[in-house]
Amino acid sequence: MPITTCPELRDGCQESDVEFHYREGFFDSFSYDTGWIPSGSPLQVRFAIAGGGETEIDLAGRSIVWWPAPLSIAVPGTPGTGRLSIDYGLEIVAKVRFDVTVAGTRYTWEGDIPLPGNIPRDLRLAAMVGFDSMLLPPQLPRPIAITDMTSPFRYEVDITDSIIPLPGIGGGLVVDFQPRMSAAYQTTRIEIGDAALPIVTEGGSTVATADEGETGFGAAKDVVITPVGDLDYDGVVAVAPALFVEIAGRRFDLPITTLDVPLLDLDREIRFPSATVHVPLPDLRLEPRHVDFGEVELGLSATQLLEIRNEGEAELRVTPRAAPEPFALDTAAVVVPPHSSRSVEVAFAPVEIGEAAAMLFVDSDDPDESTVIVRLEGIGIAGADGGYAGDAGRRGGPDTAGGCACRSAGTAGGSPTGALGIAALAMILVITRRRR
């Protein structure tokens, strides 16, 4: 499906408007117009001249960058924002008009002023068309094209004496000229700086890599976007020669043919000036990556802190996974603002004697490293009485305040070893007396 907005189920995404403008030509378009002068006069004249020598193309869309890994980029177009225009040649306006009232009757008239040397008034080729950006496949219509032609202008040559040297009969050669120009454009790809592949379809995407010489994206990424396309020009002059004969005041035109004389046929690749979009990113730093709890008595627990730092320019979201027993930590999501830090507590509560080790997986929306592994280690040891420290009462032993299974000298309920010793000594004394 074409991408037109931030994809769902993504931790981070940024959308930005982007615009591109391409121009080529000999000079900027110009115009000058005197307007009707003198103002308020019943007889007025107007002179104007306009010309152009340029081609312009506009594209507009949105850059969509989402993460975590991989950092992906799409540049869908915005409907109705494309524009292709051409403006070449010259147009001359020379007009006269009058507006008078005579004996209560108003008379008005407006017409062209003849130009010296039969100079054509309209030699300007100018047109404009809009379209939907970005004009990549499979968008239609593609390519987008425009065409304009000037008003036809005519040259006549009287050749009566050389062809028909008869009194009362005239004739000659007339040639009509009409320049025509077409331009067509289509986008072929959108290049993304530091991306392995360009975007070649409307709403398509590509995967960005880190800046050259860097191992990761870091705190932000400057995305350089460059549309590339094909621009095709086609220019001809339609030439229509004909013979004419004048007999007794009547004229007869005899068309010969119509020819399209090619003047321009150019097809080339063009590159728009690049647009750069600054994309703030989260940048996770988690320390330490190795947590050694050392020796911990059975029945007790030890804790250490993991520091989560966000060195990026965008908010960081961290979600630790559940730690394997006998390790534990709070798995609630942690949100860390830019250039800030948070701490989470990891606990080790051994349930058996010996070494324990596990891997703690910490997920985040860091596009460089979406999952970080922390190594956890600890050793479970017996308590001072050979069992669970602070837990003798629960195991059936005598209770004392604080749960300590301790006995002082002379206190009833001594240890089983002491009772057996006393019984054995009494039996030896009895046997000795009987023998005597």
Coordinates of C-alpha atoms in Angstrom, one line a residue:
M1 CA 0.0 0.0 0.0
P2 CA 1.3 3.5 -0.8
I3 CA 2.4 5.4 2.3
T4 CA 0.6 8.7 2.8
T5 CA 1.0 9.1 6.6
C6 CA 2.9 7.7 9.6
P7 CA 2.6 3.9 9.6
E8 CA 0.7 2.3 12.5
L9 CA 2.5 0.3 15.2
R10 CA 5.7 2.4 14.9
D11 CA 7.3 3.8 18.0
G12 CA 8.6 7.0 16.4
C13 CA 7.6 9.0 13.3
Q14 CA 8.0 12.5 11.9
E15 CA 6.1 14.2 9.1
S16 CA 7.4 17.4 7.4
D17 CA 6.2 19.4 4.4
V18 CA 8.7 19.6 1.5
E19 CA 8.7 21.7 -1.6
F20 CA 10.9 21.6 -4.7
H21 CA 11.3 24.1 -7.5
Y22 CA 13.2 23.7 -10.7
R23 CA 13.9 26.4 -13.2
E24 CA 16.0 26.7 -16.4
G25 CA 16.0 29.3 -19.1
F26 CA 17.8 32.2 -20.7
F27 CA 16.2 35.0 -18.7
D28 CA 13.3 35.8 -16.5
S29 CA 10.0 36.5 -17.9
F30 CA 9.2 40.3 -18.3
S31 CA 6.4 42.5 -19.2
Y32 CA 5.7 46.2 -19.7
D33 CA 2.4 47.9 -20.4
T34 CA 1.7 51.6 -20.8
G35 CA -2.1 51.2 -20.4
W36 CA -4.4 53.4 -22.3
I37 CA -2.9 56.9 -22.6
P38 CA -3.5 59.7 -22.2
S39 CA -5.9 59.1 -19.4
G40 CA -9.4 60.6 -20.0
S41 CA -8.7 61.5 -23.6
P42 CA -11.3 60.5 -26.3
L43 CA -8.4 59.2 -28.4
Q44 CA -6.0 56.8 -26.7
V45 CA -3.2 54.4 -27.5
R46 CA -1.7 51.4 -25.7
F47 CA 1.7 49.8 -26.1
A48 CA 2.8 46.6 -24.3
I49 CA 5.5 44.1 -24.7
A50 CA 6.0 40.8 -22.8
G51 CA 8.5 38.0 -23.2
G52 CA 9.9 35.0 -21.5
G53 CA 12.7 32.5 -21.8
E54 CA 12.2 29.9 -19.0
T55 CA 10.8 26.6 -17.9
E56 CA 9.6 26.0 -14.3
I57 CA 8.5 22.9 -12.5
D58 CA 7.1 22.7 -8.9
L59 CA 6.6 19.7 -6.8
A60 CA 5.4 19.4 -3.2
G61 CA 4.8 16.6 -0.7
R62 CA 5.6 15.3 2.8
S63 CA 8.6 13.6 4.1
I64 CA 7.7 10.7 6.4
V65 CA 10.4 9.2 8.5
W66 CA 9.7 6.4 11.0
W67 CA 11.7 4.1 13.3
P68 CA 13.0 2.0 15.1
A69 CA 15.3 0.0 13.0
P70 CA 15.3 0.3 10.1
L71 CA 15.0 4.0 9.7
S72 CA 12.6 4.3 6.8
I73 CA 11.7 7.3 4.6
A74 CA 8.8 8.0 2.2
V75 CA 8.0 11.1 0.2
P76 CA 4.4 11.0 -1.0
G77 CA 3.2 13.9 -3.1
T78 CA 0.5 16.3 -2.1
P79 CA -2.4 16.3 -4.7
G80 CA -2.8 19.4 -6.8
T81 CA 0.5 21.0 -5.9
G82 CA 2.5 20.1 -9.1
R83 CA 3.0 22.8 -11.8
L84 CA 4.7 22.8 -15.2
S85 CA 5.1 26.0 -17.2
I86 CA 6.9 27.2 -20.2
D87 CA 7.4 30.8 -21.4
Y88 CA 9.5 31.6 -24.4
G89 CA 9.3 34.3 -27.1
L90 CA 7.9 37.8 -27.5
E91 CA 4.4 39.3 -27.7
I92 CA 3.8 42.9 -28.9
V93 CA 0.6 44.9 -28.3
A94 CA 0.0 48.2 -30.2
K95 CA -3.6 49.4 -30.2
V96 CA -5.6 52.6 -30.7
R97 CA -9.2 53.4 -29.7
F98 CA -11.5 56.4 -29.6
D99 CA -14.7 57.2 -27.7
V100 CA -16.5 60.3 -28.9
T101 CA -20.0 61.6 -28.9
V102 CA -21.3 63.7 -31.8
A103 CA -24.8 65.3 -31.8
G104 CA -25.8 63.0 -29.0
T105 CA -24.6 59.8 -30.7
R106 CA -21.7 57.9 -29.2
Y107 CA -19.0 56.4 -31.5
T108 CA -16.4 53.9 -30.2
W109 CA -13.7 51.9 -32.0
E110 CA -10.6 49.9 -31.1
G111 CA -8.1 48.3 -33.4
D112 CA -4.4 47.3 -34.0
I113 CA -1.8 49.8 -35.0
P114 CA 0.2 48.4 -38.0
L115 CA 3.8 47.5 -37.1
P116 CA 6.6 48.4 -39.4
G117 CA 8.0 45.7 -41.6
N118 CA 5.1 43.4 -41.0
I119 CA 6.6 42.4 -37.6
P120 CA 4.5 39.5 -36.1
R121 CA 2.7 40.6 -33.0
D122 CA 2.6 37.2 -31.3
L123 CA 5.8 35.2 -31.1
R124 CA 5.3 34.0 -27.5
L125 CA 4.9 30.4 -26.5
A126 CA 3.5 30.3 -22.9
A127 CA 1.5 27.7 -21.1
M128 CA 1.0 26.2 -17.7
V129 CA -0.6 23.0 -16.3
G130 CA -1.2 21.7 -12.8
F131 CA -0.9 18.1 -11.7
D132 CA -0.6 15.8 -8.6
S133 CA 2.9 15.5 -7.2
M134 CA 5.2 13.6 -7.2
L135 CA 4.5 12.1 -10.6
L136 CA 6.1 8.8 -10.0
P137 CA 4.7 5.4 -11.3
P138 CA 1.9 4.3 -11.3
Q139 CA 0.4 7.8 -11.1
L140 CA -1.5 8.8 -14.2
P141 CA -1.5 10.8 -16.4
R142 CA 2.3 10.5 -16.7
P143 CA 4.2 12.3 -18.2
I144 CA 2.4 15.6 -17.9
A145 CA 2.5 17.7 -21.0
I146 CA 1.7 21.2 -22.3
T147 CA 1.6 22.8 -25.8
D148 CA 1.3 26.3 -27.1
M149 CA 1.5 27.9 -30.5
T150 CA 1.7 31.5 -31.7
S151 CA -0.8 33.2 -33.9
P152 CA 0.0 32.5 -37.5
F153 CA 1.8 35.2 -39.5
R154 CA 2.0 35.5 -43.3
Y155 CA 4.5 36.6 -45.9
E156 CA 3.4 37.3 -49.5
V157 CA 5.5 37.6 -52.6
D158 CA 4.0 39.0 -55.8
I159 CA 5.4 37.0 -58.7
T160 CA 2.9 38.1 -61.4
D161 CA 5.4 39.4 -63.8
S162 CA 7.6 36.3 -63.7
I163 CA 4.8 33.6 -63.8
I164 CA 1.7 35.2 -65.4
P165 CA 2.7 38.3 -67.4
L166 CA -0.8 39.0 -68.5
P167 CA -2.7 42.3 -68.1
G168 CA -5.5 42.2 -65.5
I169 CA -4.2 39.0 -63.9
G170 CA -2.1 39.0 -60.8
G171 CA -0.7 36.3 -58.4
G172 CA 2.1 35.3 -56.2
L173 CA 3.2 33.1 -53.3
V174 CA 1.9 33.2 -49.8
V175 CA 3.5 31.4 -46.8
D176 CA 1.9 31.0 -43.4
F177 CA 4.1 30.4 -40.4
Q178 CA 3.0 29.2 -37.0
P179 CA 5.6 28.1 -34.3
R180 CA 4.5 25.5 -31.8
M181 CA 6.3 24.2 -28.7
S182 CA 5.6 21.3 -26.3
A183 CA 7.1 20.3 -23.0
A184 CA 6.6 17.1 -21.0
Y185 CA 7.8 16.1 -17.6
Q186 CA 7.8 13.0 -15.4
T187 CA 9.6 12.1 -12.1
T188 CA 11.7 9.0 -12.4
R189 CA 13.0 8.7 -8.9
I190 CA 13.5 10.4 -5.6
E191 CA 17.0 10.1 -4.2
I192 CA 17.5 10.1 -0.4
G193 CA 21.0 10.9 0.9
D194 CA 22.7 8.0 2.6
A195 CA 20.0 5.6 1.4
A196 CA 21.1 2.5 -0.6
L197 CA 18.1 2.7 -3.0
P198 CA 16.0 5.6 -4.4
I199 CA 12.2 5.8 -4.1
V200 CA 10.8 4.8 -7.5
T201 CA 7.0 4.5 -6.9
E202 CA 4.4 6.9 -5.7
G203 CA 4.1 6.4 -1.9
G204 CA 7.1 4.0 -1.9
S205 CA 9.8 4.1 0.7
T206 CA 13.5 3.3 1.2
V207 CA 15.8 2.6 4.2
A208 CA 18.3 5.2 5.3
T209 CA 21.8 4.5 6.6
A210 CA 24.0 6.5 9.0
D211 CA 26.0 9.4 7.7
E212 CA 29.3 8.5 6.0
G213 CA 31.9 7.7 8.5
E214 CA 29.4 7.3 11.4
T215 CA 28.4 4.0 13.1
G216 CA 24.9 5.2 14.0
F217 CA 22.3 7.9 13.5
G218 CA 23.0 9.5 16.9
A219 CA 20.8 12.3 18.2
A220 CA 19.3 13.3 14.8
K221 CA 19.4 12.7 11.1
D222 CA 19.5 15.2 8.3
V223 CA 17.5 13.7 5.4
V224 CA 18.5 15.1 2.0
I225 CA 15.7 14.6 -0.6
T226 CA 16.3 15.1 -4.4
P227 CA 13.7 14.5 -7.0
V228 CA 15.1 13.4 -10.4
G229 CA 13.0 13.4 -13.6
D230 CA 12.9 13.6 -17.4
L231 CA 12.1 16.9 -19.2
D232 CA 11.3 16.7 -23.0
Y233 CA 11.1 19.6 -25.4
D234 CA 9.6 19.5 -28.9
G235 CA 9.5 22.6 -31.1
V236 CA 8.3 22.9 -34.7
V237 CA 7.2 25.6 -37.1
A238 CA 4.2 24.7 -39.2
V239 CA 4.9 26.1 -42.8
A240 CA 1.9 26.3 -45.2
P241 CA 2.9 27.6 -48.6
A242 CA 0.2 28.4 -51.2
L243 CA -0.2 30.2 -54.6
F244 CA -2.8 32.9 -55.1
V245 CA -4.2 34.3 -58.3
E246 CA -6.2 37.5 -58.7
I247 CA -8.5 37.9 -61.7
A248 CA -10.9 40.8 -62.1
G249 CA -10.7 41.7 -58.5
R250 CA -11.3 38.2 -57.3
R251 CA -8.6 36.1 -55.4
F252 CA -8.1 32.4 -55.6
D253 CA -5.8 30.6 -53.1
L254 CA -4.2 27.3 -54.1
P255 CA -2.7 25.5 -51.1
I256 CA 0.4 23.5 -51.8
T257 CA 1.1 21.6 -48.6
T258 CA 1.6 21.9 -44.8
L259 CA 5.0 21.0 -43.3
D260 CA 6.2 20.7 -39.7
V261 CA 9.7 21.9 -39.7
P262 CA 11.5 20.6 -36.5
L263 CA 13.4 23.2 -34.6
L264 CA 13.9 21.5 -31.2
D265 CA 13.9 17.9 -29.9
L266 CA 15.5 17.6 -26.5
D267 CA 15.0 14.9 -23.9
R268 CA 17.2 15.0 -20.8
E269 CA 17.4 14.2 -17.1
I270 CA 17.0 17.0 -14.6
R271 CA 17.7 17.2 -10.9
F272 CA 15.8 19.5 -8.6
P273 CA 17.6 21.4 -5.9
S274 CA 17.7 19.3 -2.8
A275 CA 15.6 19.8 0.3
T276 CA 17.0 18.9 3.7
V277 CA 14.7 17.7 6.5
H278 CA 16.1 17.6 10.1
V279 CA 14.7 14.6 12.0
P280 CA 15.2 14.5 15.8
L281 CA 15.8 11.0 17.0
P282 CA 16.1 9.2 20.4
D283 CA 19.5 8.0 21.3
L284 CA 19.8 5.4 24.1
R285 CA 22.7 4.9 26.4
L286 CA 22.2 2.1 29.0
E287 CA 24.8 1.5 31.7
P288 CA 26.0 -0.8 32.9
R289 CA 25.7 -3.6 30.3
H290 CA 27.1 -6.2 32.9
V291 CA 25.6 -6.4 36.4
D292 CA 27.4 -8.6 38.9
F293 CA 25.5 -8.9 42.2
G294 CA 28.3 -11.0 43.8
E295 CA 27.3 -13.4 46.7
V296 CA 23.8 -13.1 48.1
E297 CA 22.5 -15.3 50.9
L298 CA 19.4 -17.5 50.2
G299 CA 16.3 -15.7 51.4
L300 CA 17.9 -12.2 50.9
S301 CA 18.0 -10.0 47.8
A302 CA 20.3 -7.5 46.4
T303 CA 19.5 -4.6 44.0
Q304 CA 21.5 -2.5 41.5
L305 CA 20.5 0.4 39.3
L306 CA 20.4 0.6 35.5
E307 CA 20.8 4.1 34.2
I308 CA 18.9 4.9 31.0
R309 CA 20.2 8.1 29.3
N310 CA 18.6 9.7 26.3
E311 CA 21.3 11.6 24.4
G312 CA 19.0 12.3 21.4
E313 CA 16.8 15.2 20.4
A314 CA 13.5 13.2 20.5
E315 CA 11.7 11.5 23.3
L316 CA 12.9 8.0 24.1
R317 CA 10.6 5.1 25.0
V318 CA 12.1 2.1 26.8
T319 CA 10.3 -1.1 27.7
P320 CA 12.3 -3.7 29.6
R321 CA 11.3 -7.3 29.1
A322 CA 10.6 -9.6 32.1
A323 CA 13.9 -10.8 33.7
P324 CA 14.4 -14.5 34.1
E325 CA 14.3 -15.8 37.7
P326 CA 16.0 -15.3 40.1
F327 CA 16.4 -11.8 38.7
A328 CA 13.6 -9.3 38.6
L329 CA 12.8 -5.7 37.6
D330 CA 9.8 -3.4 36.9
T331 CA 8.7 -3.9 33.2
A332 CA 6.7 -0.7 33.0
A333 CA 7.5 1.5 30.0
V334 CA 9.9 4.3 30.8
V335 CA 9.7 7.6 28.8
V336 CA 12.9 9.7 28.9
P337 CA 12.9 13.3 27.5
P338 CA 15.7 14.5 25.3
H339 CA 19.1 14.9 27.1
S340 CA 17.7 13.4 30.3
S341 CA 18.1 10.1 32.2
R342 CA 16.0 7.7 34.3
S343 CA 17.0 4.8 36.6
V344 CA 15.4 1.4 37.0
E345 CA 16.1 -1.2 39.7
V346 CA 17.2 -4.7 39.0
A347 CA 17.0 -7.3 41.9
F348 CA 18.7 -10.7 42.5
A349 CA 17.0 -13.0 45.0
P350 CA 18.7 -16.5 44.8
V351 CA 16.6 -19.5 45.6
E352 CA 19.4 -22.1 45.5
I353 CA 23.0 -22.3 46.2
G354 CA 25.3 -21.7 43.3
E355 CA 25.9 -19.4 40.3
A356 CA 23.0 -17.8 38.4
A357 CA 23.2 -15.9 35.1
A358 CA 20.7 -14.5 32.7
M359 CA 20.3 -12.0 29.8
L360 CA 18.0 -9.0 30.3
F361 CA 16.5 -7.6 27.1
V362 CA 15.6 -3.9 27.0
D363 CA 13.5 -2.7 24.0
S364 CA 13.4 0.9 22.9
D365 CA 12.6 3.1 19.9
D366 CA 16.3 4.0 19.3
P367 CA 16.7 3.4 15.5
D368 CA 20.4 2.4 16.0
E369 CA 19.8 -0.3 18.6
S370 CA 16.2 -1.1 19.3
T371 CA 17.1 -4.0 21.7
V372 CA 19.9 -3.8 24.3
I373 CA 21.2 -6.8 26.2
V374 CA 22.3 -6.6 29.8
R375 CA 24.2 -9.5 31.3
L376 CA 23.1 -10.4 34.9
E377 CA 25.2 -12.5 37.3
G378 CA 25.0 -13.5 40.9
I379 CA 25.9 -16.3 43.4
G380 CA 23.5 -17.8 45.9
I381 CA 25.1 -18.9 49.2
A382 CA 23.8 -20.4 52.4
G383 CA 23.0 -18.3 55.4
A384 CA 25.1 -18.3 58.6
D385 CA 23.1 -21.3 60.0
G386 CA 23.5 -23.3 56.8
G387 CA 19.9 -22.5 55.6
Y388 CA 17.8 -19.5 54.5
A389 CA 19.1 -16.4 56.2
G390 CA 16.5 -14.9 58.5
D391 CA 14.0 -17.6 57.7
A392 CA 14.5 -20.4 60.3
G393 CA 11.0 -19.9 61.9
R394 CA 9.3 -20.5 58.6
R395 CA 11.3 -23.8 58.3
G396 CA 9.9 -25.2 61.6
G397 CA 12.7 -24.0 63.9
P398 CA 12.1 -22.0 67.1
D399 CA 11.1 -18.4 66.6
T400 CA 12.5 -15.4 68.3
A401 CA 12.0 -11.8 67.8
G402 CA 13.2 -10.8 64.4
G403 CA 12.9 -14.3 63.0
C404 CA 16.4 -15.3 64.3
A405 CA 16.8 -19.1 65.2
C406 CA 19.3 -18.3 68.0
R407 CA 19.7 -19.8 71.5
S408 CA 21.7 -18.6 74.5
A409 CA 23.4 -20.8 77.1
G410 CA 21.0 -22.4 79.7
T411 CA 17.9 -21.7 77.6
A412 CA 15.4 -24.6 77.4
G413 CA 15.0 -26.2 74.1
G414 CA 18.7 -26.6 73.3
S415 CA 20.0 -28.2 70.2
P416 CA 19.3 -32.0 69.6
T417 CA 23.1 -32.7 69.8
G418 CA 23.3 -31.3 73.3
A419 CA 20.4 -33.5 74.6
L420 CA 21.8 -36.7 73.1
G421 CA 25.1 -36.0 74.9
I422 CA 23.5 -35.6 78.3
A423 CA 21.5 -38.9 77.8
A424 CA 24.6 -40.8 76.8
L425 CA 26.5 -39.6 79.9
A426 CA 23.7 -40.6 82.2
M427 CA 23.6 -44.2 80.8
I428 CA 27.4 -44.6 81.3
L429 CA 27.1 -43.6 85.0
V430 CA 24.3 -46.1 85.6
I431 CA 26.2 -49.0 84.0
T432 CA 29.3 -48.2 86.1
R433 CA 27.4 -48.3 89.4
R434 CA 25.9 -51.7 88.6
R435 CA 29.2 -53.3 87.9
R436 CA 30.5 -52.2 91.3

